[in-house]
Amino acid sequence: MERGRRVALGMSGGVDSAVSAALLARAGYEVVGVTCAFQRDDASSRAVRDAAATCARLDLEHVARDCTAPFEQQVIEPFVRAYAEGLTPSPCVGCNAHAKMPALLQAADDLGCASVATGHYARIARLDSGRFAVLCALDTRKDQSYMLSLLSQEQLARLVLPLGAVTKAEVRVMAADLGLEVADKPESQDVCFIDGDYRPFLQKRGFVDVPGPIVDRAGHVLGEHAGLSGYTVGQRKGIGVSGPEPYYVVGKRYADHALVVGTADEARIGGVVVDGMNWQAVTTLDRPGDAMVKLRYRSTPAACIMEPMEDGRVRVRLRSPQPTTAPGQFAVFYLGATVLGGGIIEEVLA
């Protein structure tokens, strides 16, 4: 974990960052707990209170910072815009690189901290090439390396991850042994700025859902839907139409507001095209190469061939067909436990 001895730890008010604080302090770091409030709501207020209580219990300094403006600009506005463009965004990956980490690094600079830390379940390595890369956590069930795939070399060079070699169960036990009130606090939700159904949130932001047809891959109309935002690519239940075989959502066409469905075989893909690549373990991709790829956060890594395109995009050929994914999601490439890089899925290939 060695970087600088004074470290700014991002504290969400949960058990992971609380135990990270204790581990860092035990390792001899001078820890400053930093809670960045990205929303002005009750959940953010509770996070500040819980983080402050943890720091008081551990005799650590704590500061809270208002980061609502950059969060709005870097996370919420792109999220709404992506839906308007017909994409299915995954805001948490971009948030770590473009909102949370910049806010934490700015706080570190203001507080005289050489390093920053978070409670993510992943590891950081400096490779023989001198480059930094994220590595999978030893607890593969909790691994969050996917979520850190867009971090830059400058960000990784200052980042410390105390939980990369421990399990969630061990974290709960440590928190209880330390007498921390957050020991049994529930997991936070994936999209922190949405409480439950995201459709009302989009509507408040001016997104207008338009009804349209439900069609199969051949273009036959099977029914009607109330709005494309209510469906997710890969969804099987709750589509509203039936056939000889179960239907899956295989696409959303915003040009004519059509929801495209298909059979299980039609809901598998042979590849994707990825744009906006951020490379970590390598500087670039200059020739085809083998790797494993995750097409969603919770998906199983799949063997693939990465092929560089002239415009910087990457064509991904899957070694075997995989469950479909959606443009707007992130593809993250691995070589063993090491993150090679990640980018946004622009196109799904049959």
Coordinates of N, CA and C in Angstrom, one line a residue, residues 157-338:
A157 N -1.4 6.3 -10.0 CA -0.1 6.5 -9.4 C -0.2 7.0 -7.9
R158 N -1.4 7.6 -7.6 CA -1.6 8.1 -6.2 C -2.6 7.3 -5.4
L159 N -3.1 6.2 -6.0 CA -4.2 5.5 -5.4 C -3.7 4.3 -4.5
V160 N -4.3 4.2 -3.4 CA -4.1 3.1 -2.5 C -5.4 2.4 -2.2
L161 N -5.4 1.0 -2.3 CA -6.7 0.2 -2.1 C -6.5 -0.8 -1.0
P162 N -6.9 -0.5 0.2 CA -6.6 -1.4 1.3 C -7.4 -2.7 1.3
L163 N -8.4 -2.8 0.6 CA -9.3 -4.0 0.7 C -9.1 -5.0 -0.4
G164 N -8.0 -4.9 -1.2 CA -7.8 -5.8 -2.3 C -7.5 -7.2 -2.0
A165 N -7.1 -7.5 -0.7 CA -6.7 -8.8 -0.3 C -7.6 -9.4 0.8
V166 N -8.8 -8.7 1.0 CA -9.7 -9.2 2.1 C -11.1 -9.5 1.5
T167 N -11.9 -10.2 2.2 CA -13.2 -10.5 1.8 C -14.2 -9.6 2.5
K168 N -15.4 -9.5 2.0 CA -16.5 -8.7 2.6 C -16.8 -9.2 4.0
A169 N -16.8 -10.5 4.1 CA -17.1 -11.1 5.5 C -16.0 -10.7 6.5
E170 N -14.8 -10.7 6.1 CA -13.7 -10.3 7.0 C -13.9 -8.8 7.3
V171 N -14.3 -8.0 6.3 CA -14.5 -6.5 6.6 C -15.6 -6.4 7.7
R172 N -16.7 -7.1 7.6 CA -17.8 -7.0 8.6 C -17.2 -7.4 10.0
V173 N -16.5 -8.4 10.0 CA -15.9 -8.9 11.3 C -15.0 -7.8 11.9
M174 N -14.1 -7.2 11.1 CA -13.2 -6.2 11.5 C -14.0 -5.0 12.1
A175 N -15.0 -4.6 11.3 CA -15.8 -3.5 11.8 C -16.5 -3.7 13.1
A176 N -17.0 -4.9 13.3 CA -17.6 -5.3 14.6 C -16.6 -5.3 15.7
D177 N -15.4 -5.8 15.4 CA -14.3 -5.9 16.4 C -13.9 -4.5 16.9
L178 N -14.0 -3.5 15.9 CA -13.6 -2.1 16.2 C -14.7 -1.4 16.8
G179 N -15.9 -2.0 16.9 CA -17.0 -1.3 17.5 C -17.6 -0.2 16.7
L180 N -17.5 -0.3 15.3 CA -18.0 0.7 14.4 C -19.5 0.5 14.2
E181 N -20.2 1.6 14.3 CA -21.7 1.5 14.1 C -22.1 1.1 12.7
V182 N -21.2 1.2 11.7 CA -21.6 0.8 10.4 C -21.3 -0.6 10.0
A183 N -20.9 -1.4 11.1 CA -20.5 -2.8 10.8 C -21.6 -3.6 10.1
D184 N -22.9 -3.3 10.4 CA -24.0 -4.1 9.7 C -24.7 -3.2 8.7
K185 N -24.2 -2.1 8.3 CA -24.9 -1.2 7.4 C -25.0 -1.9 6.1
P186 N -26.2 -1.8 5.5 CA -26.5 -2.5 4.2 C -25.6 -1.9 3.1
E187 N -25.4 -2.7 2.0 CA -24.7 -2.3 0.8 C -25.4 -1.1 0.2
S188 N -24.6 -0.2 -0.4 CA -25.2 0.9 -1.1 C -25.7 0.5 -2.4
Q189 N -26.7 1.2 -3.0 CA -27.2 0.8 -4.3 C -26.2 1.2 -5.4
D190 N -26.4 0.6 -6.6 CA -25.4 0.8 -7.7 C -25.4 2.2 -8.2
V191 N -26.6 2.7 -8.5 CA -26.7 4.1 -9.0 C -27.2 5.0 -7.9
C192 N -26.2 5.7 -7.3 CA -26.5 6.4 -6.0 C -27.5 7.5 -6.1
F193 N -27.6 8.1 -7.3 CA -28.5 9.3 -7.5 C -29.9 8.9 -7.9
I194 N -30.3 7.6 -7.9 CA -31.6 7.2 -8.3 C -32.1 6.3 -7.2
D195 N -33.3 6.6 -6.7 CA -33.9 5.7 -5.7 C -35.0 4.9 -6.3
G196 N -34.6 3.6 -6.6 CA -35.6 2.7 -7.2 C -35.6 2.9 -8.7
D197 N -36.9 3.1 -9.3 CA -37.1 3.2 -10.7 C -36.5 4.4 -11.3
Y198 N -35.7 4.3 -12.4 CA -35.0 5.4 -12.9 C -35.8 6.2 -13.9
R199 N -37.0 5.6 -14.3 CA -37.8 6.3 -15.3 C -38.4 7.6 -14.8
P200 N -38.9 7.7 -13.6 CA -39.4 9.0 -13.1 C -38.2 10.0 -13.0
F201 N -37.0 9.6 -12.7 CA -35.9 10.5 -12.6 C -35.6 11.0 -14.0
L202 N -35.7 10.2 -15.0 CA -35.4 10.7 -16.4 C -36.5 11.7 -16.8
Q203 N -37.8 11.4 -16.4 CA -38.9 12.3 -16.8 C -38.7 13.7 -16.1
K204 N -38.2 13.7 -14.9 CA -38.0 15.0 -14.2 C -36.9 15.8 -14.9
R205 N -36.0 15.1 -15.6 CA -34.9 15.7 -16.3 C -35.3 16.0 -17.8
G206 N -36.6 15.9 -18.1 CA -37.0 16.3 -19.4 C -37.0 15.2 -20.5
F207 N -36.7 13.9 -20.1 CA -36.7 12.8 -21.0 C -38.1 12.4 -21.3
V208 N -38.5 12.4 -22.6 CA -39.9 12.0 -23.0 C -39.9 10.6 -23.6
D209 N -40.6 9.7 -22.9 CA -40.7 8.4 -23.5 C -41.9 8.3 -24.5
V210 N -41.6 7.6 -25.6 CA -42.6 7.6 -26.6 C -43.0 6.1 -26.8
P211 N -44.3 5.8 -26.8 CA -44.8 4.4 -27.1 C -44.4 4.0 -28.5
G212 N -44.3 2.7 -28.7 CA -44.0 2.2 -30.1 C -44.2 0.7 -30.2
P213 N -43.8 0.1 -31.3 CA -44.1 -1.3 -31.5 C -43.1 -2.2 -30.9
I214 N -43.5 -3.4 -30.6 CA -42.6 -4.5 -30.2 C -42.5 -5.4 -31.4
V215 N -41.3 -5.5 -31.9 CA -41.1 -6.3 -33.2 C -40.0 -7.4 -33.0
D216 N -40.1 -8.5 -33.8 CA -39.1 -9.5 -33.8 C -38.0 -9.1 -34.7
R217 N -37.0 -10.0 -34.8 CA -35.8 -9.7 -35.7 C -36.2 -9.5 -37.1
A218 N -37.3 -10.2 -37.6 CA -37.7 -10.1 -39.0 C -38.6 -8.8 -39.2
G219 N -38.9 -8.1 -38.2 CA -39.7 -6.9 -38.3 C -41.2 -7.1 -38.1
H220 N -41.6 -8.3 -37.8 CA -43.0 -8.5 -37.5 C -43.5 -7.8 -36.2
V221 N -44.6 -7.1 -36.2 CA -45.1 -6.4 -35.1 C -45.8 -7.5 -34.2
L222 N -45.3 -7.5 -32.9 CA -45.9 -8.5 -31.9 C -46.7 -7.8 -30.9
G223 N -46.6 -6.5 -30.7 CA -47.3 -5.8 -29.7 C -46.9 -4.4 -29.6
E224 N -47.2 -3.7 -28.5 CA -46.9 -2.3 -28.2 C -46.2 -2.2 -26.9
H225 N -45.4 -1.2 -26.8 CA -44.7 -0.9 -25.5 C -45.0 0.6 -25.1
A226 N -44.9 0.9 -23.9 CA -45.2 2.3 -23.4 C -44.0 3.2 -23.4
G227 N -42.8 2.7 -23.7 CA -41.6 3.6 -23.7 C -40.4 2.7 -23.6
L228 N -39.4 3.0 -24.4 CA -38.2 2.2 -24.5 C -37.4 2.2 -23.2
S229 N -37.4 3.3 -22.4 CA -36.6 3.3 -21.2 C -37.0 2.3 -20.2
G230 N -38.2 1.7 -20.3 CA -38.6 0.7 -19.3 C -38.1 -0.7 -19.6
Y231 N -37.2 -0.8 -20.6 CA -36.7 -2.1 -21.0 C -35.1 -2.1 -21.0
T232 N -34.6 -3.3 -20.7 CA -33.1 -3.4 -20.7 C -32.7 -4.5 -21.7
V233 N -31.7 -4.3 -22.5 CA -31.2 -5.3 -23.4 C -30.8 -6.6 -22.7
G234 N -31.3 -7.7 -23.1 CA -31.1 -9.0 -22.4 C -32.2 -9.4 -21.5
Q235 N -33.2 -8.5 -21.2 CA -34.3 -8.7 -20.4 C -35.2 -9.8 -20.9
R236 N -35.7 -10.7 -20.1 CA -36.6 -11.8 -20.5 C -38.0 -11.7 -20.0
K237 N -38.1 -11.3 -18.7 CA -39.5 -11.2 -18.1 C -40.1 -9.8 -18.3
G238 N -41.4 -9.8 -18.3 CA -42.1 -8.5 -18.3 C -42.1 -7.8 -19.6
I239 N -41.8 -8.4 -20.7 CA -41.8 -7.8 -22.0 C -43.2 -7.5 -22.5
G240 N -44.1 -8.4 -22.2 CA -45.5 -8.1 -22.6 C -46.0 -8.9 -23.8
V241 N -45.1 -9.7 -24.4 CA -45.5 -10.5 -25.6 C -45.0 -11.9 -25.3
S242 N -45.6 -12.9 -26.0 CA -45.2 -14.3 -25.8 C -45.2 -15.0 -27.2
G243 N -44.5 -16.1 -27.2 CA -44.4 -16.9 -28.5 C -44.1 -18.3 -28.2
P244 N -43.8 -19.1 -29.2 CA -43.5 -20.5 -28.9 C -42.2 -20.7 -28.0
E245 N -41.3 -19.7 -28.1 CA -40.2 -19.7 -27.2 C -40.2 -18.4 -26.4
P246 N -39.5 -18.3 -25.3 CA -39.5 -17.0 -24.5 C -38.7 -16.0 -25.4
Y247 N -39.2 -14.8 -25.3 CA -38.6 -13.6 -26.0 C -37.6 -12.9 -25.0
Y248 N -36.6 -12.4 -25.6 CA -35.6 -11.5 -24.9 C -35.5 -10.2 -25.6
V249 N -35.3 -9.1 -24.9 CA -35.0 -7.9 -25.5 C -33.6 -7.9 -26.1
V250 N -33.5 -7.7 -27.5 CA -32.2 -7.8 -28.2 C -31.8 -6.4 -28.7
G251 N -32.7 -5.4 -28.7 CA -32.3 -4.1 -29.2 C -33.4 -3.1 -28.9
K252 N -33.0 -1.8 -29.0 CA -34.0 -0.7 -28.8 C -33.6 0.3 -29.9
R253 N -34.6 0.5 -30.8 CA -34.4 1.4 -32.0 C -35.1 2.7 -31.7
Y254 N -34.3 3.7 -31.3 CA -34.9 5.0 -30.9 C -35.4 5.8 -32.2
A255 N -34.8 5.4 -33.4 CA -35.2 6.1 -34.6 C -36.7 6.0 -34.9
D256 N -37.2 4.7 -34.7 CA -38.6 4.5 -34.9 C -39.3 4.0 -33.6
H257 N -38.7 4.1 -32.5 CA -39.2 3.8 -31.1 C -39.6 2.3 -31.1
A258 N -38.9 1.4 -31.8 CA -39.2 0.0 -31.8 C -38.4 -0.8 -30.7
L259 N -39.1 -1.6 -30.0 CA -38.4 -2.6 -29.1 C -38.2 -3.9 -29.8
V260 N -37.0 -4.3 -30.0 CA -36.7 -5.5 -30.8 C -36.5 -6.7 -29.8
V261 N -37.2 -7.8 -30.1 CA -37.1 -9.0 -29.3 C -36.7 -10.2 -30.1
G262 N -36.1 -11.2 -29.5 CA -35.7 -12.4 -30.2 C -35.7 -13.6 -29.2
T263 N -35.4 -14.7 -29.8 CA -35.3 -15.9 -29.0 C -34.0 -16.0 -28.3
A264 N -33.8 -17.0 -27.5 CA -32.5 -17.2 -26.7 C -31.3 -17.2 -27.6
D265 N -31.4 -17.9 -28.8 CA -30.3 -17.9 -29.7 C -30.1 -16.6 -30.3
E266 N -31.1 -15.8 -30.6 CA -31.0 -14.5 -31.2 C -30.5 -13.5 -30.2
A267 N -30.5 -13.8 -28.9 CA -30.1 -12.9 -27.8 C -28.6 -13.1 -27.5
R268 N -27.9 -13.8 -28.3 CA -26.5 -14.0 -28.1 C -25.7 -13.3 -29.2
I269 N -24.5 -12.8 -28.9 CA -23.8 -12.0 -29.9 C -22.4 -12.6 -30.1
G270 N -21.8 -12.1 -31.2 CA -20.5 -12.6 -31.6 C -19.4 -11.6 -31.4
G271 N -19.8 -10.4 -31.0 CA -18.7 -9.4 -30.8 C -19.3 -8.0 -30.5
V272 N -18.4 -7.0 -30.3 CA -18.8 -5.6 -30.1 C -17.7 -4.7 -30.7
V273 N -18.1 -3.5 -30.9 CA -17.1 -2.4 -31.2 C -17.0 -1.5 -30.1
V274 N -15.8 -1.2 -29.6 CA -15.6 -0.4 -28.4 C -14.9 0.9 -28.7
D275 N -15.4 2.0 -28.2 CA -14.9 3.3 -28.5 C -14.4 4.0 -27.1
G276 N -13.7 5.1 -27.2 CA -13.2 5.8 -26.0 C -12.4 5.0 -25.1
M277 N -11.4 4.2 -25.7 CA -10.6 3.3 -24.9 C -9.7 4.0 -23.9
N278 N -9.6 3.5 -22.7 CA -8.6 4.0 -21.7 C -7.7 2.8 -21.5
W279 N -6.5 2.8 -21.9 CA -5.5 1.7 -21.7 C -4.8 1.9 -20.4
Q280 N -4.7 0.8 -19.6 CA -3.9 0.9 -18.3 C -2.6 0.1 -18.4
A281 N -2.7 -1.2 -18.6 CA -1.5 -2.1 -18.6 C -0.6 -1.9 -19.8
V282 N -1.2 -1.4 -20.9 CA -0.5 -1.1 -22.1 C -0.8 0.3 -22.6
T283 N 0.1 0.8 -23.4 CA -0.1 2.2 -23.9 C -1.1 2.3 -25.0
T284 N -1.2 1.2 -25.8 CA -2.2 1.2 -26.9 C -2.3 -0.2 -27.4
L285 N -3.2 -0.4 -28.4 CA -3.3 -1.7 -29.0 C -2.9 -1.6 -30.5
D286 N -1.7 -2.1 -30.9 CA -1.2 -1.9 -32.2 C -1.3 -3.2 -33.1
R287 N -1.8 -4.3 -32.5 CA -2.0 -5.5 -33.3 C -3.1 -6.4 -32.6
P288 N -3.7 -7.3 -33.3 CA -4.7 -8.2 -32.7 C -4.1 -8.9 -31.5
G289 N -4.9 -9.1 -30.5 CA -4.4 -9.8 -29.3 C -5.5 -10.5 -28.6
D290 N -5.1 -11.6 -27.9 CA -6.1 -12.4 -27.1 C -6.3 -11.7 -25.7
A291 N -7.5 -11.8 -25.2 CA -7.8 -11.3 -23.8 C -9.1 -11.9 -23.3
M292 N -9.4 -11.6 -22.1 CA -10.7 -11.9 -21.6 C -11.5 -10.5 -21.5
V293 N -12.8 -10.5 -21.7 CA -13.5 -9.3 -21.7 C -14.8 -9.5 -20.9
K294 N -15.1 -8.5 -20.1 CA -16.4 -8.4 -19.4 C -17.2 -7.4 -20.1
L295 N -18.4 -7.8 -20.5 CA -19.3 -6.9 -21.3 C -20.3 -6.2 -20.4
R296 N -20.4 -6.6 -19.1 CA -21.2 -5.9 -18.1 C -20.5 -6.1 -16.8
Y297 N -20.8 -5.3 -15.8 CA -20.1 -5.4 -14.5 C -20.3 -6.8 -13.9
R298 N -21.5 -7.4 -13.9 CA -21.7 -8.7 -13.3 C -21.5 -9.9 -14.3
S299 N -21.1 -9.7 -15.5 CA -21.0 -10.7 -16.4 C -19.7 -11.6 -16.2
T300 N -19.7 -12.8 -16.7 CA -18.6 -13.7 -16.6 C -17.6 -13.3 -17.7
P301 N -16.3 -13.2 -17.4 CA -15.3 -12.8 -18.5 C -15.4 -13.9 -19.6
A302 N -15.3 -13.4 -20.8 CA -15.3 -14.2 -22.0 C -14.1 -14.1 -22.8
A303 N -13.6 -15.2 -23.4 CA -12.4 -15.1 -24.2 C -12.7 -14.3 -25.5
C304 N -11.8 -13.5 -26.0 CA -12.0 -12.7 -27.2 C -10.7 -12.4 -27.9
I305 N -10.8 -11.9 -29.1 CA -9.7 -11.3 -29.8 C -9.9 -9.8 -30.0
M306 N -9.0 -9.0 -29.5 CA -9.1 -7.6 -29.7 C -8.4 -7.2 -31.0
E307 N -9.1 -6.4 -31.8 CA -8.6 -6.0 -33.1 C -8.6 -4.5 -33.2
P308 N -7.4 -3.8 -33.3 CA -7.4 -2.4 -33.4 C -8.0 -1.9 -34.7
M309 N -8.7 -0.8 -34.7 CA -9.3 -0.2 -35.9 C -8.5 1.1 -36.1
E310 N -8.5 1.6 -37.3 CA -7.7 2.7 -37.7 C -8.1 4.0 -36.9
D311 N -9.3 4.1 -36.5 CA -9.7 5.3 -35.8 C -9.6 5.2 -34.3
G312 N -8.9 4.2 -33.8 CA -8.7 4.1 -32.4 C -9.7 3.2 -31.7
R313 N -10.8 2.8 -32.3 CA -11.7 1.9 -31.7 C -11.2 0.5 -31.7
V314 N -11.9 -0.4 -31.0 CA -11.4 -1.8 -30.9 C -12.6 -2.7 -31.4
R315 N -12.4 -3.5 -32.3 CA -13.3 -4.6 -32.7 C -13.1 -5.8 -31.9
V316 N -14.1 -6.3 -31.2 CA -13.9 -7.4 -30.3 C -14.6 -8.7 -30.9
R317 N -13.9 -9.7 -31.2 CA -14.4 -10.9 -31.7 C -14.5 -11.9 -30.5
L318 N -15.6 -12.3 -30.1 CA -15.8 -13.3 -29.0 C -15.5 -14.7 -29.5
R319 N -14.8 -15.5 -28.7 CA -14.4 -16.8 -29.0 C -15.6 -17.7 -29.1
S320 N -16.6 -17.4 -28.3 CA -17.9 -18.1 -28.4 C -19.0 -17.1 -28.1
P321 N -20.2 -17.4 -28.7 CA -21.3 -16.4 -28.5 C -21.6 -16.2 -27.0
Q322 N -22.0 -14.9 -26.7 CA -22.2 -14.5 -25.4 C -23.6 -13.8 -25.3
P323 N -24.2 -13.8 -24.0 CA -25.5 -13.1 -23.9 C -25.3 -11.6 -24.3
T324 N -26.3 -11.1 -25.0 CA -26.2 -9.8 -25.6 C -26.0 -8.7 -24.5
T325 N -25.4 -7.6 -25.0 CA -25.2 -6.4 -24.1 C -25.7 -5.2 -24.9
A326 N -25.6 -4.0 -24.4 CA -26.2 -2.9 -25.0 C -25.2 -1.8 -25.3
P327 N -25.3 -1.1 -26.4 CA -24.4 0.1 -26.5 C -24.6 1.1 -25.4
G328 N -23.5 1.6 -24.9 CA -23.5 2.4 -23.7 C -22.9 1.8 -22.5
Q329 N -22.9 0.4 -22.5 CA -22.3 -0.3 -21.4 C -20.7 -0.3 -21.6
F330 N -20.0 -0.8 -20.6 CA -18.5 -0.8 -20.8 C -18.0 -2.2 -21.0
A331 N -17.0 -2.3 -21.9 CA -16.3 -3.5 -22.1 C -14.9 -3.3 -21.4
V332 N -14.5 -4.2 -20.6 CA -13.3 -4.1 -19.8 C -12.5 -5.4 -20.2
F333 N -11.2 -5.2 -20.6 CA -10.4 -6.3 -21.0 C -9.3 -6.6 -19.9
Y334 N -9.1 -8.0 -19.8 CA -8.2 -8.5 -18.8 C -7.2 -9.4 -19.4
L335 N -6.0 -9.4 -18.9 CA -5.0 -10.5 -19.1 C -4.7 -11.1 -17.8
G336 N -5.2 -12.2 -17.5 CA -5.1 -12.8 -16.2 C -5.9 -11.9 -15.2
A337 N -5.3 -11.5 -14.1 CA -6.0 -10.6 -13.2 C -5.8 -9.1 -13.5
T338 N -5.1 -8.8 -14.5 CA -4.7 -7.4 -14.8 C -5.6 -6.8 -15.8

